[in-house]
Tab-separated table of C-alpha atoms in Angstrom:
chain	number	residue	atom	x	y	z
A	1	UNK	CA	-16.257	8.800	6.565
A	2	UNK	CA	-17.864	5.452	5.332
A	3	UNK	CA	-17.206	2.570	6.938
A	4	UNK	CA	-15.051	0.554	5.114
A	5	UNK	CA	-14.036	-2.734	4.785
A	6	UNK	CA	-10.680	-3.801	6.367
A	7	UNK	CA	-9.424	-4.704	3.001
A	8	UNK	CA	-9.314	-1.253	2.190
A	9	UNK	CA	-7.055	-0.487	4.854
A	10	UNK	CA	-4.899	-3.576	5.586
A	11	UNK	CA	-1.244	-3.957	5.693
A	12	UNK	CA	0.647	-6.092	3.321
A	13	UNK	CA	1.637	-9.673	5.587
A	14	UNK	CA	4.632	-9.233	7.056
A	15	UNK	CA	6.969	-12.767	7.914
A	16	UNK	CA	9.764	-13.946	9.060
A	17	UNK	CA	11.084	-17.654	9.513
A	18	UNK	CA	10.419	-19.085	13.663
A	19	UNK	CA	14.425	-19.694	13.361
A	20	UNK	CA	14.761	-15.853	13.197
A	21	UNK	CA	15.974	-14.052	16.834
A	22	UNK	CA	13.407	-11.551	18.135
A	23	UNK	CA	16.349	-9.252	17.604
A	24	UNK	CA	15.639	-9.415	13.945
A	25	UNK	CA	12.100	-9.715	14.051
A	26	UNK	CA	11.745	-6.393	15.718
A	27	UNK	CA	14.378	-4.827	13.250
A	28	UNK	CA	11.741	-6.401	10.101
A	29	UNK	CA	8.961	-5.081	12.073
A	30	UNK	CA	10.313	-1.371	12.900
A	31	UNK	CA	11.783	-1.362	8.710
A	32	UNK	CA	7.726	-1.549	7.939
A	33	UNK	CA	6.324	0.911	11.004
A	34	UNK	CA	4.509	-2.444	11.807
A	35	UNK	CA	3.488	-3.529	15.250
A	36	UNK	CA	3.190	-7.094	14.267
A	37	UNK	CA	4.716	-9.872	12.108
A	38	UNK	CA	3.247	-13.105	11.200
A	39	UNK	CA	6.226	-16.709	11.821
A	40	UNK	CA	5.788	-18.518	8.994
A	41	UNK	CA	7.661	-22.028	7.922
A	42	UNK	CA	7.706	-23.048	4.770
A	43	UNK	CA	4.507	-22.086	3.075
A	44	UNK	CA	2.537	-22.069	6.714
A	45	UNK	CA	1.424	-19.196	9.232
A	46	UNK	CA	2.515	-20.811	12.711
A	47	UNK	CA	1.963	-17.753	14.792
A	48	UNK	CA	2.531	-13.985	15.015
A	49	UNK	CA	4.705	-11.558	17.222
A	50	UNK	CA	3.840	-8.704	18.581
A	51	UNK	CA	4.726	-5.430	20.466
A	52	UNK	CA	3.340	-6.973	23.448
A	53	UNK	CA	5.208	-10.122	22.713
A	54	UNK	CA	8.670	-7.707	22.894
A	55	UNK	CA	7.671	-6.036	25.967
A	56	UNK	CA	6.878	-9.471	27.815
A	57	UNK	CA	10.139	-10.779	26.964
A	58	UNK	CA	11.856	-7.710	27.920
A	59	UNK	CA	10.260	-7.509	31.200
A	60	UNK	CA	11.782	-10.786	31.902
A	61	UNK	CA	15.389	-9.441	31.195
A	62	UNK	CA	15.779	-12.197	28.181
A	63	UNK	CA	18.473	-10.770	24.989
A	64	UNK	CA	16.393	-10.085	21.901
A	65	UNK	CA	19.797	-11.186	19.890
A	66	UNK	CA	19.928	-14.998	21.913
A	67	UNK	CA	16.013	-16.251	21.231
A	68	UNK	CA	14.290	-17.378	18.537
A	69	UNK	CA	11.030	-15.589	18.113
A	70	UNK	CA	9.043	-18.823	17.935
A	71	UNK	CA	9.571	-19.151	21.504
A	72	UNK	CA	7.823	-15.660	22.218
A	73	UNK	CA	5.233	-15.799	18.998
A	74	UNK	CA	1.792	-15.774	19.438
A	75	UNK	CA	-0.490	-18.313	18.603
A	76	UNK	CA	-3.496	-19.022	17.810
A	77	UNK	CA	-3.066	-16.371	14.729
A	78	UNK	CA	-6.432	-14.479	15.085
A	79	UNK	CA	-8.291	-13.635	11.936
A	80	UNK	CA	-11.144	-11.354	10.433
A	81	UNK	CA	-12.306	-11.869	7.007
A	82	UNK	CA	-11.533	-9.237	4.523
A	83	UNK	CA	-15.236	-7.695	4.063
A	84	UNK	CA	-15.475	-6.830	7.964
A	85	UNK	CA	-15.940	-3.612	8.635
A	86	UNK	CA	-13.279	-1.413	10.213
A	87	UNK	CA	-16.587	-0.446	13.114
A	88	UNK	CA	-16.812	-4.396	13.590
A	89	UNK	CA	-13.013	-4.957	13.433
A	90	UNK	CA	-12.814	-1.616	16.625
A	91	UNK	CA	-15.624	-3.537	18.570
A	92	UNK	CA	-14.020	-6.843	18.407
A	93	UNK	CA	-10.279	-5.488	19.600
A	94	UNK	CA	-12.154	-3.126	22.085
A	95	UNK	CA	-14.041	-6.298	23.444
A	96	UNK	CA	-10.752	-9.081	23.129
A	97	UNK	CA	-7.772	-6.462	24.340
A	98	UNK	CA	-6.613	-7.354	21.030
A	99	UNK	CA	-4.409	-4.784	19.259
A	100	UNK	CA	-3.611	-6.994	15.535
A	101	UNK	CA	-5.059	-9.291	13.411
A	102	UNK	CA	-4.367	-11.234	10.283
A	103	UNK	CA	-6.371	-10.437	7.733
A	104	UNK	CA	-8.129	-13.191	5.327
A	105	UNK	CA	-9.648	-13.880	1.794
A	106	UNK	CA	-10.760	-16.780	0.255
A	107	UNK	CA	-9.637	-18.544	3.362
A	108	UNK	CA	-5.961	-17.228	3.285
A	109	UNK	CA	-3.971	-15.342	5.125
A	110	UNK	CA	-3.612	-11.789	2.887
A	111	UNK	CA	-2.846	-8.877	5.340
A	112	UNK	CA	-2.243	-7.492	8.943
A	113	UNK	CA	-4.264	-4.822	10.541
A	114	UNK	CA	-3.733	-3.037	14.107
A	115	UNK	CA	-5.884	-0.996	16.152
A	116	UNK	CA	-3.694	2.208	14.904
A	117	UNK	CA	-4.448	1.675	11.310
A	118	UNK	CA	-8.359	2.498	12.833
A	119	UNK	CA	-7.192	5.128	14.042
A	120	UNK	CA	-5.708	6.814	10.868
């Protein structure tokens, strides 16, 4: 199979507002089969959420219904540029421990991908 850039294989962004409880992030991001969702406020990416987020906060015994999920997002939001190729995209989430990335063009923010959409 040719290598391909992550463009052809990126998920549509997926957001919700940092108000939101993780409770209802998870629900957005289980909806979509996604392992990741970007926090954005008004028209601005301020971080991203992530499986690992959930199981960090659940280790420490904290209700998903009682906390916003800006207090558990990620952030910086890491990014790849649309034209790098899913081989580059594996190397650099083999080399980082990094499982999700957002996905940009023309300097925005235009899609998710995750180490199982590499996989597939």
């Amino acid at each position: 199979m040719p290598d391909r850039p992550i463009l052809e294989i990126m998920h549509a962004v997926l957001s919700i507002h940092p108000d939101a409880s993780v409770e209802e992030a998870v629900q957005k991001m289980s909806s979509q089969g996604m392992e990741a969702i970007l926090i954005k406020q008004e028209e601005e990416y301020t971080g991203i959420f992530t499986k690992i987020d959930l199981i960090n906060l659940l280790e420490k015994n904290i209700d998903a219904a009682e906390v916003n999920v800006s207090t558990f997002m990620s952030k910086p939001i890491l990014s790849l540029d649309a034209s790098t190729s899913e081989e580059e995209t594996r190397k650099r989430m083999v080399e980082k421990n990094i499982r999700q990335y957002a996905v940009t063009q023309n300097g925005k923010i235009a899609g998710l991908i995750s180490i199982k959409d590499l996989d597939s």
